[in-house]
């Protein structure tokens, strides 16, 4: 039996892939430094977090599934490109805005029978990771998807 979390998770992956076709999906969103540098250079990932019981009624349960969406971008600096850090930060912020805008319109994703609500959490600050010879900036946002399952 396929549960609604599987349907919603698959739909999130499909929508994010369509929203950012130029980016590569992180192979390991739980440990960023374990991803190849070519993916970290312009990537995205989705982490599945905890699940909280949000509501329980007769033959129905609503769980709040926590996710983290991650964006990565390579930081290549030279003495002649002083504004590059600003450009990378702005690009990550723009991509985060696009993600939030798309997820807030979950009624257009075709999952309204599965999802009763989506709550956006705070975005992280820009963080730097070093992997191999590369320097990368990351930005992430947490969000919660409320999914109702019926047991009839």
PDB file of N, CA and C in Angstrom, residues 71 83-97 126 137 139:
ATOM      1  N   UNK A  71      19.769  24.709  -0.946  1.00  0.00           N
ATOM      2  CA  UNK A  71      20.357  25.195  -2.189  1.00  0.00           C
ATOM      3  C   UNK A  71      21.863  25.325  -1.988  1.00  0.00           C
ATOM      4  N   UNK A  83      32.522  41.563  -6.445  1.00  0.00           N
ATOM      5  CA  UNK A  83      31.104  41.459  -6.134  1.00  0.00           C
ATOM      6  C   UNK A  83      30.552  40.054  -6.283  1.00  0.00           C
ATOM      7  N   UNK A  84      31.395  39.080  -6.569  1.00  0.00           N
ATOM      8  CA  UNK A  84      30.910  37.733  -6.817  1.00  0.00           C
ATOM      9  C   UNK A  84      30.180  37.144  -5.612  1.00  0.00           C
ATOM     10  N   UNK A  85      30.660  37.366  -4.408  1.00  0.00           N
ATOM     11  CA  UNK A  85      29.985  36.848  -3.217  1.00  0.00           C
ATOM     12  C   UNK A  85      28.570  37.403  -3.154  1.00  0.00           C
ATOM     13  N   UNK A  86      28.417  38.694  -3.389  1.00  0.00           N
ATOM     14  CA  UNK A  86      27.088  39.294  -3.383  1.00  0.00           C
ATOM     15  C   UNK A  86      26.198  38.671  -4.448  1.00  0.00           C
ATOM     16  N   UNK A  87      26.751  38.416  -5.621  1.00  0.00           N
ATOM     17  CA  UNK A  87      25.970  37.818  -6.702  1.00  0.00           C
ATOM     18  C   UNK A  87      25.500  36.414  -6.341  1.00  0.00           C
ATOM     19  N   UNK A  88      26.356  35.625  -5.731  1.00  0.00           N
ATOM     20  CA  UNK A  88      25.989  34.262  -5.333  1.00  0.00           C
ATOM     21  C   UNK A  88      24.921  34.307  -4.238  1.00  0.00           C
ATOM     22  N   UNK A  89      25.079  35.178  -3.264  1.00  0.00           N
ATOM     23  CA  UNK A  89      24.099  35.308  -2.180  1.00  0.00           C
ATOM     24  C   UNK A  89      22.742  35.724  -2.736  1.00  0.00           C
ATOM     25  N   UNK A  90      22.734  36.705  -3.628  1.00  0.00           N
ATOM     26  CA  UNK A  90      21.465  37.155  -4.219  1.00  0.00           C
ATOM     27  C   UNK A  90      20.814  36.053  -5.046  1.00  0.00           C
ATOM     28  N   UNK A  91      21.620  35.302  -5.763  1.00  0.00           N
ATOM     29  CA  UNK A  91      21.082  34.206  -6.563  1.00  0.00           C
ATOM     30  C   UNK A  91      20.438  33.139  -5.684  1.00  0.00           C
ATOM     31  N   UNK A  92      21.089  32.786  -4.592  1.00  0.00           N
ATOM     32  CA  UNK A  92      20.512  31.819  -3.654  1.00  0.00           C
ATOM     33  C   UNK A  92      19.208  32.352  -3.053  1.00  0.00           C
ATOM     34  N   UNK A  93      19.196  33.634  -2.698  1.00  0.00           N
ATOM     35  CA  UNK A  93      17.989  34.242  -2.124  1.00  0.00           C
ATOM     36  C   UNK A  93      16.843  34.252  -3.142  1.00  0.00           C
ATOM     37  N   UNK A  94      17.154  34.534  -4.396  1.00  0.00           N
ATOM     38  CA  UNK A  94      16.122  34.519  -5.451  1.00  0.00           C
ATOM     39  C   UNK A  94      15.558  33.108  -5.636  1.00  0.00           C
ATOM     40  N   UNK A  95      16.427  32.111  -5.643  1.00  0.00           N
ATOM     41  CA  UNK A  95      15.973  30.736  -5.795  1.00  0.00           C
ATOM     42  C   UNK A  95      15.111  30.303  -4.608  1.00  0.00           C
ATOM     43  N   UNK A  96      15.493  30.739  -3.424  1.00  0.00           N
ATOM     44  CA  UNK A  96      14.686  30.430  -2.246  1.00  0.00           C
ATOM     45  C   UNK A  96      13.298  31.056  -2.362  1.00  0.00           C
ATOM     46  N   UNK A  97      13.244  32.275  -2.846  1.00  0.00           N
ATOM     47  CA  UNK A  97      11.953  32.935  -3.051  1.00  0.00           C
ATOM     48  C   UNK A  97      11.088  32.143  -4.032  1.00  0.00           C
ATOM     49  N   UNK A 126      23.212  32.333   5.200  1.00  0.00           N
ATOM     50  CA  UNK A 126      24.147  31.760   4.236  1.00  0.00           C
ATOM     51  C   UNK A 126      25.275  31.093   5.008  1.00  0.00           C
ATOM     52  N   UNK A 137      28.570  27.991  -1.051  1.00  0.00           N
ATOM     53  CA  UNK A 137      27.639  28.634  -0.131  1.00  0.00           C
ATOM     54  C   UNK A 137      26.328  27.853  -0.165  1.00  0.00           C
ATOM     55  N   UNK A 139      22.131  27.680   1.420  1.00  0.00           N
ATOM     56  CA  UNK A 139      20.981  28.347   2.032  1.00  0.00           C
ATOM     57  C   UNK A 139      19.896  27.303   2.129  1.00  0.00           C
TER      58      UNK A 139
END
